[in-house]
Tab-separated table of C-alpha atoms in Angstrom:
chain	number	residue	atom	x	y	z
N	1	UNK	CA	111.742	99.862	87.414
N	2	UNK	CA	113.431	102.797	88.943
N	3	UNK	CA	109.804	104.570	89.863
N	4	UNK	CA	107.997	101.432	90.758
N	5	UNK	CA	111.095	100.921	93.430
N	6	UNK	CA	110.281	104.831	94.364
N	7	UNK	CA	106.835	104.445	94.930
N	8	UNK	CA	107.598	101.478	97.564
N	9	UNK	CA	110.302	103.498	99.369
N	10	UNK	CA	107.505	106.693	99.544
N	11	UNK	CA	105.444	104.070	100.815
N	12	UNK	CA	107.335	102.480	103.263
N	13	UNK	CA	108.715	106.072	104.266
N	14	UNK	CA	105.064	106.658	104.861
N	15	UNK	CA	104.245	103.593	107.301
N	16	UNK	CA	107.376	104.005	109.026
N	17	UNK	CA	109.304	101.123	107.526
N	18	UNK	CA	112.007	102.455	105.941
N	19	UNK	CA	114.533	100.505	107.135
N	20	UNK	CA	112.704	97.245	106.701
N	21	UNK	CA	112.872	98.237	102.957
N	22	UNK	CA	116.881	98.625	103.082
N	23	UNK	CA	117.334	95.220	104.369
N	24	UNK	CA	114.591	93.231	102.469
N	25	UNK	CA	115.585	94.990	99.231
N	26	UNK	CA	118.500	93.140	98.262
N	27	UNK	CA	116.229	90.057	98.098
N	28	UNK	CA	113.765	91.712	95.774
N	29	UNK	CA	115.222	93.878	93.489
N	30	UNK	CA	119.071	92.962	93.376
N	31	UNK	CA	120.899	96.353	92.903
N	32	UNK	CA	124.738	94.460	93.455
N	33	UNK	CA	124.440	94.804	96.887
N	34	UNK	CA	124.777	91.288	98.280
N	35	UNK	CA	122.065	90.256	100.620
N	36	UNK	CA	122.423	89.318	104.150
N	37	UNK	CA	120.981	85.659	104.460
N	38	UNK	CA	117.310	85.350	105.670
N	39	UNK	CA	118.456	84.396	109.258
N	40	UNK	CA	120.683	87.117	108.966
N	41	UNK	CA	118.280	89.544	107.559
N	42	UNK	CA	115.612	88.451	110.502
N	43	UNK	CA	117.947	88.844	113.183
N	44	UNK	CA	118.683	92.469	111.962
N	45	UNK	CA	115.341	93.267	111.983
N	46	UNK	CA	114.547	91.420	115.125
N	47	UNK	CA	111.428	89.043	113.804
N	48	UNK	CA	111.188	85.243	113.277
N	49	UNK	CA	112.485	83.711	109.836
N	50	UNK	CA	108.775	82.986	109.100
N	51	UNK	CA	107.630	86.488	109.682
N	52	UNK	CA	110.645	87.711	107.043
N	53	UNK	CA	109.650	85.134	104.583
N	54	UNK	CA	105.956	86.438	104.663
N	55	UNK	CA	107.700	90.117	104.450
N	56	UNK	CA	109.581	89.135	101.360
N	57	UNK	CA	106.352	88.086	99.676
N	58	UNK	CA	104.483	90.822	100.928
N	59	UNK	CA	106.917	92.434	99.329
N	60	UNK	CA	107.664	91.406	96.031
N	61	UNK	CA	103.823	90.958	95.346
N	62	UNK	CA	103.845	95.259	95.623
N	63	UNK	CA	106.852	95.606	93.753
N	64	UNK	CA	104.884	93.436	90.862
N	65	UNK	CA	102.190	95.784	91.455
N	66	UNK	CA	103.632	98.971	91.098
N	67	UNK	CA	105.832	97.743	88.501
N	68	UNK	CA	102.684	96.585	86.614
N	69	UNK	CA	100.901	100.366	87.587
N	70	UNK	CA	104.629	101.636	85.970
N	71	UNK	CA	104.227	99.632	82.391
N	72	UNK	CA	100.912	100.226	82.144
N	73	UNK	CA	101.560	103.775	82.460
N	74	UNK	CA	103.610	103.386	79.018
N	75	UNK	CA	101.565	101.685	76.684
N	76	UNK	CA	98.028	103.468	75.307
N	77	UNK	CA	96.510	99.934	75.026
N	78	UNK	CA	96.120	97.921	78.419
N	79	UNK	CA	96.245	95.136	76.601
N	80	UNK	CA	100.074	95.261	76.025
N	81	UNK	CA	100.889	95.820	79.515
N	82	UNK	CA	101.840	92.046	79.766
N	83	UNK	CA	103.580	91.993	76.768
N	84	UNK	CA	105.656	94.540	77.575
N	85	UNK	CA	106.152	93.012	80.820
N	86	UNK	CA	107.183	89.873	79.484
N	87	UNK	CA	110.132	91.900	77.122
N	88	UNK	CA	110.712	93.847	80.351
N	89	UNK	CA	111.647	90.234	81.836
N	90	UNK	CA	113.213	88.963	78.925
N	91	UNK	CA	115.959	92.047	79.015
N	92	UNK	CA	116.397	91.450	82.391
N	93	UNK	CA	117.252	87.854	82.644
N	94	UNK	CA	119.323	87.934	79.054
């Protein structure tokens, strides 16, 4: 989870976004920090509600992605990738 976090900050490092990953990322991927609410969090970043929304989307689809790219980095079969994905989430919400 840890590299799969990494490789969005590189990328958002990358296009410039940076900070739009410190404020959205409470909403994604937790960490204890408590997030801002989404009118909060827009305001900060100085976009409509319904332009953060879409961001937060955006942005949990790539963390599924590189999360997925992580796993399947693990496992010699690509077949287990969603199993292991599915214990991944298990652990998580137990």
């Amino acid at each position: 989870m840890k590299r799969a976090w990494q490789h969005l900050q590189s990328a958002f490092q990358a296009e410039g976004k940076a900070e739009w990953l410190e404020v959205l990322r409470p909403f994604v991927a937790g960490g204890g920090k408590t997030p801002l609410n989404q009118e909060e969090a827009a305001k900060q970043l100085g976009v409509p509600i319904a332009t953060l929304r879409t961001w937060l989307s955006r942005l949990r689809q790539r963390y599924r992605e590189a999360l997925r790219t992580e796993v399947a980095s693990t496992v010699s079969d690509p077949a287990d990738v969603e199993e292991e994905l599915h214990y991944l989430y298990q652990i998580l919400t137990a």
